[in-house]
Structure formats: structure tokens, C-alpha cells
PDB file of C-alpha atoms and ligand atoms in Angstrom:
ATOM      1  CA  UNK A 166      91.305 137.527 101.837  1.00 85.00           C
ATOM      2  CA  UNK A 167      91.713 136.075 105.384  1.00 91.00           C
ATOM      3  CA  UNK A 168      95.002 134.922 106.835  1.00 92.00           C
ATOM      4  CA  UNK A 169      93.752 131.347 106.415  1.00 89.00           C
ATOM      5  CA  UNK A 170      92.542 131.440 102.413  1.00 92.00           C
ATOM      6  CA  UNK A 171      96.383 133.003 101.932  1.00 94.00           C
ATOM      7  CA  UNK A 172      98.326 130.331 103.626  1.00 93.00           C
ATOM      8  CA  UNK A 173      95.815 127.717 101.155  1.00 91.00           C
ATOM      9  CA  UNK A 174      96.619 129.999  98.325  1.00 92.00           C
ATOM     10  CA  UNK A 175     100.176 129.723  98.651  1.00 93.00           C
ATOM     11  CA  UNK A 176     100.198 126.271  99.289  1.00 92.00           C
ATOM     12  CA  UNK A 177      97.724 125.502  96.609  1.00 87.00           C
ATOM     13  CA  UNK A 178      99.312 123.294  93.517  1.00 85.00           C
ATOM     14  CA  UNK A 179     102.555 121.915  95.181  1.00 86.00           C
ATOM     15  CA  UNK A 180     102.707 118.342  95.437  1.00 87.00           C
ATOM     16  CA  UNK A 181     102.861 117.959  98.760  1.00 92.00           C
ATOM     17  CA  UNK A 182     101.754 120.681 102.247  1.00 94.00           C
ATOM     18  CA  UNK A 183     104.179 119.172 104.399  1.00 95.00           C
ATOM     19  CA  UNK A 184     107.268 117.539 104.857  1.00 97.00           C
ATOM     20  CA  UNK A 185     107.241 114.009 103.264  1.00 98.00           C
ATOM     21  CA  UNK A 186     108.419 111.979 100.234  1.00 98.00           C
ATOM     22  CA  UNK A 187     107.474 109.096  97.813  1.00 98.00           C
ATOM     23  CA  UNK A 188     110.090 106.791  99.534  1.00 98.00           C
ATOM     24  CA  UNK A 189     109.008 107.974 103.178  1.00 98.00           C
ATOM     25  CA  UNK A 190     105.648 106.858 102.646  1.00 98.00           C
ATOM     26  CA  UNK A 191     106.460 103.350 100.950  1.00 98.00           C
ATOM     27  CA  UNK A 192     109.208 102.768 103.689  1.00 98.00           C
ATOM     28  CA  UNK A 193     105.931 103.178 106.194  1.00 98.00           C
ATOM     29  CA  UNK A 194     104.132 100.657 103.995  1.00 98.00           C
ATOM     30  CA  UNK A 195     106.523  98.500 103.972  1.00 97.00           C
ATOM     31  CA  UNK A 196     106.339  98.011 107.824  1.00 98.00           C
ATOM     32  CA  UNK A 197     102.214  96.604 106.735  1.00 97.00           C
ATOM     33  CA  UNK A 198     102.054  93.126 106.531  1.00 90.00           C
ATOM     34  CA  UNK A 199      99.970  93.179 103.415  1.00 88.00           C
ATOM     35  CA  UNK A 200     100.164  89.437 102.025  1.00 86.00           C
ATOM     36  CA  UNK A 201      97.576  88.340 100.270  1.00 86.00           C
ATOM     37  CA  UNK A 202      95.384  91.240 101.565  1.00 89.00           C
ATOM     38  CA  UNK A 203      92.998  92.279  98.636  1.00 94.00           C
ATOM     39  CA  UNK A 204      89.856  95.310  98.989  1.00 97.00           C
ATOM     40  CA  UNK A 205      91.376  97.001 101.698  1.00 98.00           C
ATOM     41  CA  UNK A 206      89.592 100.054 103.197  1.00 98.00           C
ATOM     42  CA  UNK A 207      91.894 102.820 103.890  1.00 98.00           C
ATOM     43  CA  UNK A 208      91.388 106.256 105.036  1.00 98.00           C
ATOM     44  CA  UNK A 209      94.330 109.387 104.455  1.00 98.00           C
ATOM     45  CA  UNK A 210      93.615 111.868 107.574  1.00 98.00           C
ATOM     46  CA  UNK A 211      94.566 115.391 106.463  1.00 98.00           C
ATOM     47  CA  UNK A 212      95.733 113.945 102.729  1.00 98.00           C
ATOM     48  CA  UNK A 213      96.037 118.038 101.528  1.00 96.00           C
ATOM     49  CA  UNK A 214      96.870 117.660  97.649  1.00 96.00           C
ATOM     50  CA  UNK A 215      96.990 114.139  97.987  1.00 97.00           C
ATOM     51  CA  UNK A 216     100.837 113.612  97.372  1.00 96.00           C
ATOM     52  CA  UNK A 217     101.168 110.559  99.744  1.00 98.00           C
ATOM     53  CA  UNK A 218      97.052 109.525  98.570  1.00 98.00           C
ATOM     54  CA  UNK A 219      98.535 108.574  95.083  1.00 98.00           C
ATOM     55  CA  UNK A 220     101.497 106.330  96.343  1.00 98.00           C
ATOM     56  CA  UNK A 221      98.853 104.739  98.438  1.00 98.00           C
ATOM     57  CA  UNK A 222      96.678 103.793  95.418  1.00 98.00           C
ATOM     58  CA  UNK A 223      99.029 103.038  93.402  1.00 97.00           C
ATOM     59  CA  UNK A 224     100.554 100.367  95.956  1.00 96.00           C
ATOM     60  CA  UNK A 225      97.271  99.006  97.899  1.00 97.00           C
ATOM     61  CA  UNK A 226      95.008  96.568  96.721  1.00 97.00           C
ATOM     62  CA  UNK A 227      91.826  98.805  98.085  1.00 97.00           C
ATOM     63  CA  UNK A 228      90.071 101.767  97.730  1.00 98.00           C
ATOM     64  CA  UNK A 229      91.016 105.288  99.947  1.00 98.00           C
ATOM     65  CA  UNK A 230      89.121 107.795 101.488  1.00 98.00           C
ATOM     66  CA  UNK A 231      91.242 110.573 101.350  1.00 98.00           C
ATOM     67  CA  UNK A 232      89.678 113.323 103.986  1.00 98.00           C
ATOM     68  CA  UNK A 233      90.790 117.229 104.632  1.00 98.00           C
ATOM     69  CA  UNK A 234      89.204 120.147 105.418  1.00 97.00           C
ATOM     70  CA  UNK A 235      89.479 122.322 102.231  1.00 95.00           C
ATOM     71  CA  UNK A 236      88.250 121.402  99.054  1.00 95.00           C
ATOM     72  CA  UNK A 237      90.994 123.750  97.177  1.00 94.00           C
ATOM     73  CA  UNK A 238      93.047 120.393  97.774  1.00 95.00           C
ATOM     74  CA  UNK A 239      90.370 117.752  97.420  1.00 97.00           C
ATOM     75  CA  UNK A 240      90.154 119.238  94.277  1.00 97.00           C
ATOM     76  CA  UNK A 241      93.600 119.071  93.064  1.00 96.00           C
ATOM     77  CA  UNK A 242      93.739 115.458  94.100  1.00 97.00           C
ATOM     78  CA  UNK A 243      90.626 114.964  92.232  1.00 98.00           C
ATOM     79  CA  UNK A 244      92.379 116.200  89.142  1.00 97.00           C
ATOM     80  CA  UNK A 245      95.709 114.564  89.864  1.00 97.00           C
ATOM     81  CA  UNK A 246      93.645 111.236  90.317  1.00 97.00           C
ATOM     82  CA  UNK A 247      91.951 111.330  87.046  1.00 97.00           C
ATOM     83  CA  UNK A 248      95.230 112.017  85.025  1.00 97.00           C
ATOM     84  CA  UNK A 249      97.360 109.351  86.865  1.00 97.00           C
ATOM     85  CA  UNK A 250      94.023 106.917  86.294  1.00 97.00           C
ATOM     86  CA  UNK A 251      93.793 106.243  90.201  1.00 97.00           C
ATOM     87  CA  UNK A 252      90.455 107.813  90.002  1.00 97.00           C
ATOM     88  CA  UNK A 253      88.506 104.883  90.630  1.00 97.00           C
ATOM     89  CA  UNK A 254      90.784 103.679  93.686  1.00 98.00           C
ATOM     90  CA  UNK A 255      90.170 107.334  95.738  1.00 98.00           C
ATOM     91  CA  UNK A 256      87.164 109.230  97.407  1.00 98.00           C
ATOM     92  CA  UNK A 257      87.782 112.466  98.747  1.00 98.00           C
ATOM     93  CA  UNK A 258      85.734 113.646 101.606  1.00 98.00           C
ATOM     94  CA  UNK A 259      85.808 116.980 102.919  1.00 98.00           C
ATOM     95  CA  UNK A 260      85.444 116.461 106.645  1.00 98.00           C
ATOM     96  CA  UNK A 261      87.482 117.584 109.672  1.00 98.00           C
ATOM     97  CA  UNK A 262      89.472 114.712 111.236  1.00 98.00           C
ATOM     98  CA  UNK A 263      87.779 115.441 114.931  1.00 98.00           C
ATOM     99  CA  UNK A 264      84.687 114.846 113.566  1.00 97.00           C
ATOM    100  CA  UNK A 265      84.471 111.400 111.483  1.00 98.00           C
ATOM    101  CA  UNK A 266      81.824 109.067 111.151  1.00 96.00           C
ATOM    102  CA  UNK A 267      82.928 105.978 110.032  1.00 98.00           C
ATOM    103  CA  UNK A 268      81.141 102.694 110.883  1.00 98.00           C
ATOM    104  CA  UNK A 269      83.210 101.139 114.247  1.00 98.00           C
ATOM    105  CA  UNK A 270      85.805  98.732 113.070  1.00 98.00           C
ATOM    106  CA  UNK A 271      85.525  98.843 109.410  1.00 98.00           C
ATOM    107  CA  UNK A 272      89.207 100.428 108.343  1.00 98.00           C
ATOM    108  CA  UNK A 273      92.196  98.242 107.536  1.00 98.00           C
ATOM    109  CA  UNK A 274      94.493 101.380 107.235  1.00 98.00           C
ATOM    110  CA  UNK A 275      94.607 104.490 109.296  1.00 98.00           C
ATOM    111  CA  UNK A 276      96.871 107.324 107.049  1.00 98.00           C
ATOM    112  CA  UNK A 277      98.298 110.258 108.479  1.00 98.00           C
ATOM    113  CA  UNK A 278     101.408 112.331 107.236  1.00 98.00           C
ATOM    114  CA  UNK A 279     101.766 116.000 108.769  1.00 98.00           C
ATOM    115  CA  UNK A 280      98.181 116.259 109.819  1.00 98.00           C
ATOM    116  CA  UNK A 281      97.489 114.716 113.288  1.00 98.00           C
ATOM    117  CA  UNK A 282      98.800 117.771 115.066  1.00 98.00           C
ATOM    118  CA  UNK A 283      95.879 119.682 113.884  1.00 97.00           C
ATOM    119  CA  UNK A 284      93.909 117.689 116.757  1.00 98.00           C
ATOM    120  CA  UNK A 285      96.693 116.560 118.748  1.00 98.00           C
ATOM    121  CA  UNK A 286      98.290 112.881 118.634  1.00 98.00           C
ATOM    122  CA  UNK A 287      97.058 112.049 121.450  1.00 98.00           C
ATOM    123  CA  UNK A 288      93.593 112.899 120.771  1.00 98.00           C
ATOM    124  CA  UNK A 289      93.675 111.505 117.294  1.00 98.00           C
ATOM    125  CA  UNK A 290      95.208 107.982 117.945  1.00 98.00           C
ATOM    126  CA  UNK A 291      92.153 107.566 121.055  1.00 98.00           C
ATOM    127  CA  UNK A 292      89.447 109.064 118.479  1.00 98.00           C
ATOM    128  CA  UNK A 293      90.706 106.936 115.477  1.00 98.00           C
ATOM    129  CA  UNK A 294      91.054 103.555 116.763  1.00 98.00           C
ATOM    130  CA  UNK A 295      87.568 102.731 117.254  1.00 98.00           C
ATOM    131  CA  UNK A 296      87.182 102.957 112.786  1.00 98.00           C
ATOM    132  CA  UNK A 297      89.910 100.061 112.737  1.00 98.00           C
ATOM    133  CA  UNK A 298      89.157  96.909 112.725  1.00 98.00           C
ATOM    134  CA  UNK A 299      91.312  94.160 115.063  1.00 96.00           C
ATOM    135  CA  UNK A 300      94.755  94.243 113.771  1.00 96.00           C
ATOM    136  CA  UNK A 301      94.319  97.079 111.614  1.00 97.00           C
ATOM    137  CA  UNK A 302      96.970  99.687 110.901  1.00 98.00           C
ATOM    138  CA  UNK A 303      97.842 103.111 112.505  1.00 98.00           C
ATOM    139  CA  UNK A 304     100.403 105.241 110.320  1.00 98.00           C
ATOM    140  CA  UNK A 305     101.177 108.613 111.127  1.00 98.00           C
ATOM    141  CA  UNK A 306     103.937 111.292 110.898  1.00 98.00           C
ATOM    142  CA  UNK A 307     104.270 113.758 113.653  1.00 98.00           C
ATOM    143  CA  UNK A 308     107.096 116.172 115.332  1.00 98.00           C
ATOM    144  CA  UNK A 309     109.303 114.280 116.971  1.00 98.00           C
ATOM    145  CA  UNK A 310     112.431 115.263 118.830  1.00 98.00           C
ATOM    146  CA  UNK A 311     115.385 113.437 117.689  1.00 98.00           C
ATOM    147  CA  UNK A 312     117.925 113.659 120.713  1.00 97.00           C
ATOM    148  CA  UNK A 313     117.446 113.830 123.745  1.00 95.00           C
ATOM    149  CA  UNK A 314     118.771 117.727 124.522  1.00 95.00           C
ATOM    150  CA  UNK A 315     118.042 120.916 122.686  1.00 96.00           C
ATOM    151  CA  UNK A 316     118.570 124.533 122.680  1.00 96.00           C
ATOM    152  CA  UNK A 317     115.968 127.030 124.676  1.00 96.00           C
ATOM    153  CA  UNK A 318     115.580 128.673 121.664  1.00 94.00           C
ATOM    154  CA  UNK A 319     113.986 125.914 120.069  1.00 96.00           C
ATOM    155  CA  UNK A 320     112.683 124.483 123.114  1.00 96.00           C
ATOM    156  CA  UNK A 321     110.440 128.090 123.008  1.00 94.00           C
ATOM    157  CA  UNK A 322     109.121 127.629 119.360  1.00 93.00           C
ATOM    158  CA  UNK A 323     108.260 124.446 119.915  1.00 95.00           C
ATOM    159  CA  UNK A 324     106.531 125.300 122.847  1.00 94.00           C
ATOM    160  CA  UNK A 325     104.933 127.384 121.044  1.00 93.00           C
ATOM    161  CA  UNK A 326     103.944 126.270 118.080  1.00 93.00           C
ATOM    162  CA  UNK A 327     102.810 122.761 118.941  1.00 96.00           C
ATOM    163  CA  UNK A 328     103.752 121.560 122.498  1.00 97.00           C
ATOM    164  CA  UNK A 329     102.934 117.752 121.969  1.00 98.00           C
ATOM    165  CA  UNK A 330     106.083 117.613 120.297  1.00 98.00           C
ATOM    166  CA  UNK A 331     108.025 114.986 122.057  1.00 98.00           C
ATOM    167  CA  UNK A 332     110.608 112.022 121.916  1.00 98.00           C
ATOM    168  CA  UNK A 333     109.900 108.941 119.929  1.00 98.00           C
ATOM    169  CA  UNK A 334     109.853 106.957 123.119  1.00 98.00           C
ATOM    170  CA  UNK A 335     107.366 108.604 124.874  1.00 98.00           C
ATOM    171  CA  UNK A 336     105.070 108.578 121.492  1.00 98.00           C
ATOM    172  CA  UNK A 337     105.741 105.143 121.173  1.00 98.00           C
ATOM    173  CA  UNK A 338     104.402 105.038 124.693  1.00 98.00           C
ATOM    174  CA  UNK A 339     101.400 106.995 123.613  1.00 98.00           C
ATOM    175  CA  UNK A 340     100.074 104.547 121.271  1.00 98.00           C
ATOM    176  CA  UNK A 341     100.879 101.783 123.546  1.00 98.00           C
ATOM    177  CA  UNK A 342      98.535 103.210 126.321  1.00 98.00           C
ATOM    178  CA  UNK A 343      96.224 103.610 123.888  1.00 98.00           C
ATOM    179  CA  UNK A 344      96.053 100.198 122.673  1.00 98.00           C
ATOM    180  CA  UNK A 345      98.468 100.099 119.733  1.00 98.00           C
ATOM    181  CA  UNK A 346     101.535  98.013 119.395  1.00 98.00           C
ATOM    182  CA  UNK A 347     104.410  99.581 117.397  1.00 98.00           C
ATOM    183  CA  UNK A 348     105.451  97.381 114.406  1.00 98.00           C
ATOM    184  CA  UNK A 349     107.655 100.347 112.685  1.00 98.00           C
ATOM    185  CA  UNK A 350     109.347 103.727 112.998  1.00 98.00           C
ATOM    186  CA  UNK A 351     111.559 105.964 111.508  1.00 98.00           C
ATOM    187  CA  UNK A 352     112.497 110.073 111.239  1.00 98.00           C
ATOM    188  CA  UNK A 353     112.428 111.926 108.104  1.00 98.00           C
ATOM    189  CA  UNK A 354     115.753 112.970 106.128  1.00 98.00           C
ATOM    190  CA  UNK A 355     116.299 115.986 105.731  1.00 98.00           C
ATOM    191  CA  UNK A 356     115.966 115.944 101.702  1.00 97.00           C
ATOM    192  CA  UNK A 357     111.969 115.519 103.272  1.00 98.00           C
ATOM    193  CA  UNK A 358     111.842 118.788 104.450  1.00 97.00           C
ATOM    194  CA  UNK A 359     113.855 121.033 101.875  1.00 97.00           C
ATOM    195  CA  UNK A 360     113.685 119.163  98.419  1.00 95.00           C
ATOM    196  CA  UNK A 361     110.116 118.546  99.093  1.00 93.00           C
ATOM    197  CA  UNK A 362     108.837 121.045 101.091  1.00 95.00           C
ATOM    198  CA  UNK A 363     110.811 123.896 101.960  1.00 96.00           C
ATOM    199  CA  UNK A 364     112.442 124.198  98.405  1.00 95.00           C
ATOM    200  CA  UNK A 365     109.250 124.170  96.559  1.00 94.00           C
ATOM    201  CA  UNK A 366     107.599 126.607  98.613  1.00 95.00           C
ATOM    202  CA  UNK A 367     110.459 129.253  98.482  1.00 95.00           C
ATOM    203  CA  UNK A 368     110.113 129.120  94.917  1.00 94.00           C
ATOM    204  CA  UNK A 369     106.674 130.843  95.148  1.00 95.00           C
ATOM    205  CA  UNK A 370     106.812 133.768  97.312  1.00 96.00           C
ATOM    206  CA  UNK A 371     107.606 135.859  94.957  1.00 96.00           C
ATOM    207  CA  UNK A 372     104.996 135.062  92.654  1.00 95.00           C
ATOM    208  CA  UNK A 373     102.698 135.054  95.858  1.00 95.00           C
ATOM    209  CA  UNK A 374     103.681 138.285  96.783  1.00 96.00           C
ATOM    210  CA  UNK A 375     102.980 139.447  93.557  1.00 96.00           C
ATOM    211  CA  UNK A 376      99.847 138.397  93.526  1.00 94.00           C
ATOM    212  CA  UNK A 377      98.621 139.862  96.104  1.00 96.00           C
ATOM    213  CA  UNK A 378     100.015 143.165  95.800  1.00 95.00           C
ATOM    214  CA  UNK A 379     102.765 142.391  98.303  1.00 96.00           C
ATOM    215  CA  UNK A 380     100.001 143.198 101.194  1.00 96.00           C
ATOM    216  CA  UNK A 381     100.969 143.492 104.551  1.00 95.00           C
ATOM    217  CA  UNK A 382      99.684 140.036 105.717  1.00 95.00           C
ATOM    218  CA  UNK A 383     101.220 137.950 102.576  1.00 96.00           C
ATOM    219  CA  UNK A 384     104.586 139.460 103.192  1.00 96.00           C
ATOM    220  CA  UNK A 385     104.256 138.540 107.175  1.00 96.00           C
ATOM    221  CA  UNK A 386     103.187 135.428 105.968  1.00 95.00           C
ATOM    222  CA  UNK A 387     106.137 134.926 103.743  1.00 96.00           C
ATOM    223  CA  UNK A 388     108.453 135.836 106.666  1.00 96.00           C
ATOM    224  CA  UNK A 389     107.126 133.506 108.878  1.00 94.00           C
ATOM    225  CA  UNK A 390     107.837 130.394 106.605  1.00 95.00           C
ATOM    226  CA  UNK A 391     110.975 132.311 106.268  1.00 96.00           C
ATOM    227  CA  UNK A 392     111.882 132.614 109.440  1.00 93.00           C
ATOM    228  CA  UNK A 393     110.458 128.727 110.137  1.00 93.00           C
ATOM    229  CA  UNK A 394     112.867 127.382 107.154  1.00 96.00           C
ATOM    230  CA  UNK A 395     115.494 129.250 108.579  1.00 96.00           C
ATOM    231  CA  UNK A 396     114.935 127.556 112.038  1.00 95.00           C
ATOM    232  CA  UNK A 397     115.072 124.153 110.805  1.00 96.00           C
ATOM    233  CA  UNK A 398     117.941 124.864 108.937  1.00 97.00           C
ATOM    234  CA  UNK A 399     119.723 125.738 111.989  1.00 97.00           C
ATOM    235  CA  UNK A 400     118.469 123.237 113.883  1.00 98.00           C
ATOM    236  CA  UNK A 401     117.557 120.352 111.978  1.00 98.00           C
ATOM    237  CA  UNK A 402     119.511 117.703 113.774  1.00 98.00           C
ATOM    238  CA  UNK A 403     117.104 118.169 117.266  1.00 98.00           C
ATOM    239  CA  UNK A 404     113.776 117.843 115.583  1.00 98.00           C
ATOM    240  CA  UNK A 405     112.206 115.891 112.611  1.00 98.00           C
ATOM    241  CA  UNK A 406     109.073 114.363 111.630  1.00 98.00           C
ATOM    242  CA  UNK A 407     108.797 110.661 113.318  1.00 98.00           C
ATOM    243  CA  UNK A 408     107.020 107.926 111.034  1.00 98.00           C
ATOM    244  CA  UNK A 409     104.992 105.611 113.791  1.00 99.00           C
ATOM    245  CA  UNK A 410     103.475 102.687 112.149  1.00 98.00           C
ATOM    246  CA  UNK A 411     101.517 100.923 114.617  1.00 98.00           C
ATOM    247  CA  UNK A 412      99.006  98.034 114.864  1.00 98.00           C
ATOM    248  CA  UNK A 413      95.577  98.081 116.538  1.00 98.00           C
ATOM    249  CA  UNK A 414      95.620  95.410 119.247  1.00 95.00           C
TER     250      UNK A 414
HETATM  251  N1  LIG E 102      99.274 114.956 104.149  1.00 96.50           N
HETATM  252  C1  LIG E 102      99.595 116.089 103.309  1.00 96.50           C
HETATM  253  C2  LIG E 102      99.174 117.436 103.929  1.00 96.50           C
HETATM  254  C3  LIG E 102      99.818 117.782 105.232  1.00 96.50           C
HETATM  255  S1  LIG E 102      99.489 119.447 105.746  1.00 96.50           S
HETATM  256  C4  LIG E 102     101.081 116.098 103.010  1.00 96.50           C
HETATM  257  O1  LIG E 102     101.858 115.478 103.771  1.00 96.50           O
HETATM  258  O2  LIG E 102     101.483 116.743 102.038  1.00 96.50           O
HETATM  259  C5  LIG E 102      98.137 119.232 106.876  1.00 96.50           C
HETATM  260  C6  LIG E 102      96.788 119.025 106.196  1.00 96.50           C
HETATM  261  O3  LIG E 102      95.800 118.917 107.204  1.00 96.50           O
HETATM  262  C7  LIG E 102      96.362 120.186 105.295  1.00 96.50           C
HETATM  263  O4  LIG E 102      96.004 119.678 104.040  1.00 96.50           O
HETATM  264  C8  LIG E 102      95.167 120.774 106.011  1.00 96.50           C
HETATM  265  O5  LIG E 102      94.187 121.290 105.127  1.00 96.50           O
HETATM  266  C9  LIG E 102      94.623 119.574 106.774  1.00 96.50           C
HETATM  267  N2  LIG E 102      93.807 119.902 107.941  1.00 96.50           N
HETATM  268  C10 LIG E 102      93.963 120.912 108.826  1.00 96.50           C
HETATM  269  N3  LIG E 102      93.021 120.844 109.780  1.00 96.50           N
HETATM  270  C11 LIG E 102      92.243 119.753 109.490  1.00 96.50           C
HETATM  271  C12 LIG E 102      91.105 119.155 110.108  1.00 96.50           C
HETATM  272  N4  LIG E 102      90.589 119.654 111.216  1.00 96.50           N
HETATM  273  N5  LIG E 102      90.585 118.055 109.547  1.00 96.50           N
HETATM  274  C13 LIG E 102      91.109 117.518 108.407  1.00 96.50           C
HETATM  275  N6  LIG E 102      92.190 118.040 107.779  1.00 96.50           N
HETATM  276  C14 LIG E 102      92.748 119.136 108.314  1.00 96.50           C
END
């Protein structure tokens, strides 16, 4: 097994691949003027299981494309779908986000929690706006510094690991530039990342380990999530995941 089919394995079956709640994801909705707005089309950009996909159906009047790379998760939303009756309300379409088709202005909703990264925001707000239609939404969660000074140590992961990370402001600015007004925003709480993400995913390493024979490259896996829990723990007030729910102008 690659690196890559591990990290899906141990991911596989949680509710959600990121950080993210139920209440994070109707706060964003609730920044969407949605009166009296029936058949929406709405697409969820990197929707893994399909956690935030479900919360969607459940409280749009439309029908979602929910699009990711690996049908491991497609699947599981598939499932999830069908027992939660939502079935008819969802697609799933596995795709990669740089490389969409959609007809030009036909989207009312743009969906993104924890995924944009993968292409860059910038990249993905300029490539995604063209599937909106006029005064269609942009929501999207991405790693956002929270203040305005930070240690070099986590400066250096950052750096790292993703080096778009920046301050609200200047990712407000982003989508401005790129012809989006801002019409909402908030940062995750921290019961986001640990009762939802972190927590869960603890909870399986050793089963994951087990599983695969405690191999050399599931148990440096393990320590890196480790090691990255560890580093938010120490330094969660610096960094979180900003909510930025903007409209197309
Ligand atoms: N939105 C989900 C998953 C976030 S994790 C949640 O919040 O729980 C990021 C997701 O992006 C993963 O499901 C991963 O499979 C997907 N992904 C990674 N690269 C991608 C790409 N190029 N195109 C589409 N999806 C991608």
C-alpha cells in the first residue's frame, strides 16, 4: 500500500476529513440570503465523506454535486445518503477540483470546507467563479492566521506545509481582487478541530496500526498526525480555519 491509500484508509469511515462541524457549516449558511430561493444548484468542492454534503441537503432547497477525488469517500456518502434519505438531493462526482467542467454561470452555491488548499485559494476562487452565476455564492474554509504575531516555530510548519496560509484580511482581500464581495466570516472553535477531528482520529491508530502490521510507514504516519495534533494543541490560539462566505459580483 502507498503512502496515499494509508492516509485514505485511516481516514476512511469518520464523519468528517477535516476540521469542521454541523453548526460551522449552518452558521456559513446562514450568511446566504436564501428567501424564497427554490432548485438551487450547488456544488461541495473536496466534500470527502460528505459530513458537511448532508447538512447541505438537508437545509437547501436544491440538488448538490458533491465532487472529490477518491471514490473510497464518494462511496461512503453514497451510503450515508441513502440511509439518511438525502439520496435523491446529492450526486457525487469523482473529479479533481482543478479540473471541472461545469457549464459557465450555472451554480448558485460554491461549497468548500478544508479542501481549497489542495489547489491553492487563490487559484481556486479565480478557477471557480466563472461556474457561478451573478450573485451566486462562494463558501469556503481555509487556514487562516488568527492574530497578527506568531512563533518561528510555527511560522516554519506553516511555511511548510501550506504557505498560502494568511490573515483573514488579506484573504478577504483575495476574493475581493478576484471579484467577490464578502457577505460573512468567521474562525473555527476549537471543539472543530479536537471533538471532530482530532479526537476521532486518535481513536483509530491503534486499530490502524494493527492493521497494518504496525509497518514502518503507518507508524510514521501515525506520528505525523501526532506530532500535527500536538502542534495545534500548543498553538491553537495563532491559527484556525477561517469560514469566508462571499458573493460573486
Ligand atoms: N470537506 C470534507 C473533507 C475535507 S479533507 C470535510 O470537511 O470533512 C480534503 C478533501 O479534499 C479530501 O476528501 C480529499 O480527498 C479531497 N481532495 C484532495 N485533492 C483533491 C482534488 N484535487 N480534487 C478534489 N478533491 C480533492
Amino acid at each position: 500500500m502507498s503512502e496515499f491509500d494509508l492516509i485514505i484508509d485511516l481516514h476512511k469511515n469518520t464523519e468528517r476529513q477535516g476540521p469542521g462541524s454541523e453548526k460551522d457549516t449552518l452558521k456559513a449558511l446562514g450568511y446566504i440570503d436564501m428567501s424564497g430561493k427554490k432548485d438551487l444548484n450547488v456544488l461541495d468542492i473536496g466534500c470527502g465523506s460528505g459530513g458537511q454534503t448532508l447538512t447541505l441537503a438537508q437545509n437547501i432547497d436544491g440538488h448538490i454535486t458533491a465532487v472529490d477525488v477518491f471514490q473510497e469517500f464518494l462511496d461512503e456518502l453514497n451510503e450515508k445518503a441513502l440511509v439518511d434519505g438525502l439520496i435523491e438531493k446529492i450526486t457525487t462526482l469523482k473529479k479533481s477540483m482543478d479540473d471541472l467542467t461545469f457549464d459557465k454561470e450555472s451554480i448558485d452555491i460554491i461549497w468548500s470546507e478544508g479542501a481549497i488548499y489542495n489547489m491553492g485559494f487563490e487559484e481556486g476562487v479565480k478557477q471557480w467563479r466563472k461556474y457561478l452565476k451573478p450573485g451566486g455564492y462562494l463558501s469556503v474554509s481555509e487556514a487562516t492566521w488568527i492574530t497578527n504575531r506568531r512563533p518561528q516555530e510555527l511560522e516554519d510548519f506553516w511555511i511548510r506545509e501550506y504557505p498560502e496560509i494568511d490573515s483573514a484580511s488579506n484573504k478577504i482581500r483575495i476574493l475581493e481582487d478576484n471579484g467577490y464581495t464578502l457577505v460573512g466570516y468567521f474562525y473555527l472553535p476549537e471543539e472543530s478541530w479536537i471533538s471532530n477531528y482530532y479526537r476521532p482520529l486518535e481513536a483509530r491508530f491503534a486499530s490502524f496500526l494493527q492493521h497494518h502490521n504496525h509497518s514502518e510507514m503507518a507508524r510514521q504516519i501515525v506520528e505525523e498526525y501526532q506530532s500535527e495534533i500536538k502542534l495545534y494543541s500548543r498553538f491553537k490560539e495563532y491559527f484556525s480555519y477561517g469560514f469566508y462566505v462571499s458573493r460573486k459580483n
